[in-house]
Coordinates of C-alpha atoms in Angstrom, one line a residue:
W3 CA -12.4 51.6 -23.0
Q4 CA -11.8 49.8 -19.7
L5 CA -13.9 50.0 -16.6
S6 CA -13.3 48.2 -13.3
A7 CA -14.8 48.3 -9.8
R8 CA -14.0 46.7 -6.5
H9 CA -15.7 46.2 -3.2
D10 CA -13.8 45.5 0.1
D11 CA -15.5 44.4 3.2
H12 CA -13.0 45.1 6.0
S13 CA -13.8 44.1 9.6
E14 CA -11.9 47.1 11.0
F15 CA -12.4 49.8 8.4
S16 CA -15.9 48.9 7.1
D17 CA -16.9 48.8 3.4
Q18 CA -14.8 50.4 0.8
Q19 CA -15.5 51.0 -2.9
T20 CA -12.9 51.7 -5.5
Y21 CA -13.0 52.0 -9.3
A22 CA -10.9 52.8 -12.4
L23 CA -11.7 54.1 -15.9
A24 CA -9.3 54.1 -18.8
Y25 CA -9.4 55.0 -22.5
G26 CA -7.0 54.5 -25.4
Y27 CA -7.1 56.1 -28.9
Q28 CA -5.0 54.9 -31.8
L29 CA -3.6 58.1 -33.4
T30 CA -1.7 56.3 -36.1
D31 CA -0.7 52.7 -36.9
A32 CA 2.2 53.1 -34.5
L33 CA 1.1 55.8 -32.0
R34 CA -1.5 55.4 -29.3
A35 CA -2.7 57.9 -26.6
Q36 CA -4.2 56.7 -23.4
A37 CA -5.5 58.1 -20.1
S38 CA -6.9 56.7 -16.9
Y39 CA -8.4 57.8 -13.6
G40 CA -8.9 55.6 -10.6
T41 CA -9.3 55.4 -6.8
A42 CA -7.5 53.2 -4.3
F43 CA -7.8 51.9 -0.8
K44 CA -5.1 50.3 1.3
A45 CA -5.6 49.1 4.9
P46 CA -2.6 49.1 7.3
S47 CA -1.1 45.6 7.8
L48 CA -1.3 43.7 11.1
Y49 CA 2.5 44.5 11.6
Q50 CA 1.9 48.2 11.1
L51 CA -1.0 48.2 13.6
F52 CA 0.2 45.8 16.3
S53 CA 4.0 45.4 16.2
S54 CA 5.3 45.6 19.8
W55 CA 8.2 47.8 18.6
Y56 CA 6.8 50.0 15.8
G57 CA 3.1 49.4 15.6
N58 CA 0.4 52.1 15.8
A59 CA -3.1 50.9 16.5
N60 CA -4.5 54.3 15.5
L61 CA -3.4 54.1 11.9
K62 CA -6.0 55.0 9.3
P63 CA -6.3 53.3 5.9
E64 CA -4.8 55.0 2.8
E65 CA -7.2 56.4 0.2
A66 CA -6.0 57.7 -3.1
K67 CA -7.0 59.3 -6.4
N68 CA -4.8 58.4 -9.4
R69 CA -4.5 60.1 -12.8
E70 CA -2.4 59.0 -15.7
A71 CA -1.8 60.0 -19.3
A72 CA 0.6 58.4 -21.8
L73 CA 1.8 58.2 -25.4
V74 CA 2.9 54.8 -26.7
W75 CA 4.8 54.2 -29.9
E76 CA 5.1 50.6 -31.2
R77 CA 6.6 49.4 -34.5
G78 CA 7.9 45.9 -35.2
N79 CA 10.0 44.7 -32.3
Q80 CA 10.4 48.2 -30.7
S81 CA 8.3 50.2 -28.3
L82 CA 8.7 53.6 -26.7
S83 CA 6.4 55.3 -24.1
A84 CA 6.1 58.5 -22.1
T85 CA 3.8 58.4 -19.1
W86 CA 2.8 61.2 -16.7
Y87 CA 1.0 60.4 -13.5
L88 CA -0.4 62.2 -10.5
N89 CA -1.4 60.4 -7.3
K90 CA -3.0 62.2 -4.4
V91 CA -3.1 60.1 -1.2
S92 CA -4.9 60.8 2.0
D93 CA -3.5 59.3 5.2
L94 CA -0.4 57.8 3.5
I95 CA 1.1 55.2 5.8
D96 CA 4.8 55.9 6.4
F97 CA 7.4 55.2 9.0
S98 CA 8.5 58.1 11.2
L99 CA 12.1 58.2 12.4
S100 CA 11.1 60.8 15.0
S101 CA 8.6 58.6 16.8
W102 CA 9.9 55.2 15.5
T103 CA 6.4 54.2 14.7
Y104 CA 4.2 54.0 11.6
E105 CA 2.2 57.2 11.1
N106 CA -0.2 58.7 8.6
V107 CA 0.8 61.6 6.4
S108 CA -2.5 63.4 6.1
S109 CA -2.1 64.5 2.5
A110 CA 0.6 63.4 0.0
R111 CA 1.2 64.2 -3.6
L112 CA 3.2 62.0 -5.9
E113 CA 3.8 63.3 -9.5
G114 CA 6.1 61.8 -12.0
V115 CA 7.1 61.0 -15.5
T116 CA 8.3 57.6 -16.8
L117 CA 10.1 57.1 -20.1
A118 CA 10.5 53.6 -21.3
Y119 CA 12.0 51.8 -24.3
A120 CA 12.1 48.1 -25.3
G121 CA 13.7 46.7 -28.5
Q122 CA 14.7 43.4 -30.1
F123 CA 17.6 43.3 -32.5
G124 CA 18.2 39.8 -33.7
D125 CA 19.5 37.8 -30.8
W126 CA 19.8 40.9 -28.6
S127 CA 17.1 42.6 -26.6
V128 CA 17.3 46.0 -24.8
R129 CA 15.2 47.6 -22.1
A130 CA 15.7 51.1 -20.7
A131 CA 13.7 53.3 -18.4
Y132 CA 14.0 56.6 -16.6
D133 CA 11.7 57.8 -13.8
W134 CA 11.4 61.3 -12.4
L135 CA 9.3 61.6 -9.2
D136 CA 8.3 64.5 -7.0
A137 CA 6.8 63.0 -3.8
R138 CA 5.7 65.6 -1.2
N139 CA 3.9 66.0 2.0
E140 CA 1.3 68.6 1.0
D141 CA 0.9 69.9 4.5
T142 CA 4.6 70.8 4.9
D143 CA 5.6 71.0 1.2
Q144 CA 8.6 68.9 2.0
R145 CA 9.8 65.8 0.0
L146 CA 8.7 62.4 1.3
G147 CA 11.6 60.3 2.5
R148 CA 13.2 57.3 0.9
R149 CA 11.9 58.2 -2.6
A150 CA 14.6 59.2 -5.1
R151 CA 13.7 62.0 -7.5
N152 CA 15.7 60.3 -10.3
K153 CA 16.0 56.6 -11.2
A154 CA 17.2 54.9 -14.3
T155 CA 17.6 51.3 -15.5
L156 CA 19.3 49.7 -18.5
A157 CA 19.2 45.9 -19.4
V158 CA 20.8 44.1 -22.3
T159 CA 20.1 40.4 -22.9
R160 CA 21.5 38.0 -25.6
H161 CA 19.8 34.8 -26.7
W162 CA 21.6 32.0 -28.5
G163 CA 20.1 28.5 -28.7
V164 CA 19.1 27.2 -25.3
W165 CA 21.1 29.9 -23.5
E166 CA 20.1 33.4 -22.4
A167 CA 22.4 35.8 -20.6
G168 CA 22.3 39.5 -19.8
G169 CA 23.4 42.4 -17.6
E170 CA 21.4 45.1 -15.9
W171 CA 22.4 48.5 -14.6
V172 CA 20.4 50.4 -12.0
G173 CA 21.0 54.0 -11.0
V174 CA 19.2 55.7 -8.1
G175 CA 19.6 59.4 -7.2
P176 CA 19.9 61.0 -3.7
R177 CA 16.9 61.0 -1.4
Y178 CA 16.2 61.9 2.2
S179 CA 15.8 59.3 4.9
T180 CA 13.1 61.3 6.6
N181 CA 9.9 63.3 5.7
T182 CA 11.5 66.5 6.9
E183 CA 14.3 66.8 4.3
T184 CA 17.0 65.7 6.6
D185 CA 19.5 62.8 6.6
E186 CA 20.2 62.9 2.9
M187 CA 21.4 59.6 1.5
G188 CA 23.7 59.6 -1.5
G189 CA 22.9 58.1 -4.9
Y190 CA 24.2 54.7 -6.0
S191 CA 24.4 52.4 -9.0
L192 CA 24.4 48.6 -9.2
V193 CA 25.2 46.1 -11.8
N194 CA 23.4 42.7 -11.9
L195 CA 23.8 39.7 -14.1
T196 CA 21.3 37.1 -15.2
A197 CA 21.5 33.7 -17.0
R198 CA 19.1 31.0 -18.2
Y199 CA 19.5 27.6 -19.7
A200 CA 16.5 25.9 -21.2
L201 CA 16.4 22.1 -20.5
S202 CA 13.2 21.9 -22.5
K203 CA 10.3 24.1 -23.7
E204 CA 8.8 23.9 -20.2
L205 CA 11.8 23.5 -17.8
S206 CA 14.8 25.8 -17.4
I207 CA 17.6 26.6 -14.9
E208 CA 18.0 30.2 -14.0
G209 CA 20.7 32.2 -12.2
R210 CA 21.1 35.8 -11.0
I211 CA 23.9 37.8 -9.3
N212 CA 22.9 41.1 -7.7
N213 CA 25.3 43.9 -6.9
L214 CA 28.1 42.3 -8.9
F215 CA 30.8 44.8 -7.8
D216 CA 30.0 44.5 -4.1
K217 CA 28.8 48.1 -3.8
N218 CA 28.1 49.3 -0.2
Y219 CA 24.9 51.4 -0.3
E220 CA 21.8 52.3 1.8
T221 CA 18.1 52.3 0.9
V222 CA 17.3 53.4 4.5
H223 CA 19.6 55.5 6.6
G224 CA 21.5 53.3 9.1
Y225 CA 20.7 50.0 7.3
N226 CA 23.7 49.4 5.0
T227 CA 23.3 46.9 2.1
A228 CA 26.8 45.5 1.8
G229 CA 27.8 42.6 -0.4
F230 CA 26.4 40.8 -3.4
D231 CA 24.0 37.9 -3.5
A232 CA 23.5 35.0 -6.0
F233 CA 20.5 32.9 -6.7
V234 CA 20.0 29.7 -8.7
G235 CA 16.6 28.2 -9.4
V236 CA 14.5 25.9 -11.6
R237 CA 11.5 27.2 -13.4
Y238 CA 8.7 25.0 -14.8
Q239 CA 6.1 26.6 -17.1
P240 CA 3.6 24.2 -18.7
K241 CA 2.9 24.9 -22.4

């Protein structure tokens, strides 16, 4: 069992109470069933309220009720899970292309299924996931914009000595740019690379290349994401 509760004292939106309850049951040595129910509160940001270009001072906070059920299989270095979720949100904060301001969607429904796998095979590790999502405005029964119905990821990493390197594929299906099922944006797929060199048990150098093949794609209509980017960093983790 797991039970949690939270109290927010917000100067603009008064007191808010949220909670969550979860339960898991071990069906076999390898298989577990679990379920949860919770509530959520999210106040609009200062930018969403008061931006001179897009702000809306009349925004209401989001309030949500979340349900989730899952089956999880774990054996050795492998795990597999299937998760169903249903989130109902009142006054969802979203951006409207018709008014070019942030607005509330009075009633939104987000239902989906996530399938995930993780495995370790000697020096190789594999992660894969698939997400199906049906996100709708319950007042109009139209799909919410910028949310793909299908998304998948696959990552493979190899470890040898102080080195670690891997590749990642991300596929995102078509989605609408608006909440009125117009301006459909095409799907896209990306390939990313990662690398890590351990200088010691606590210190490592890390690198990452996103969009290796320089794919031109959009996450929001009219805002192209062209070109790849690369990062190099140093990570320190005390042991």
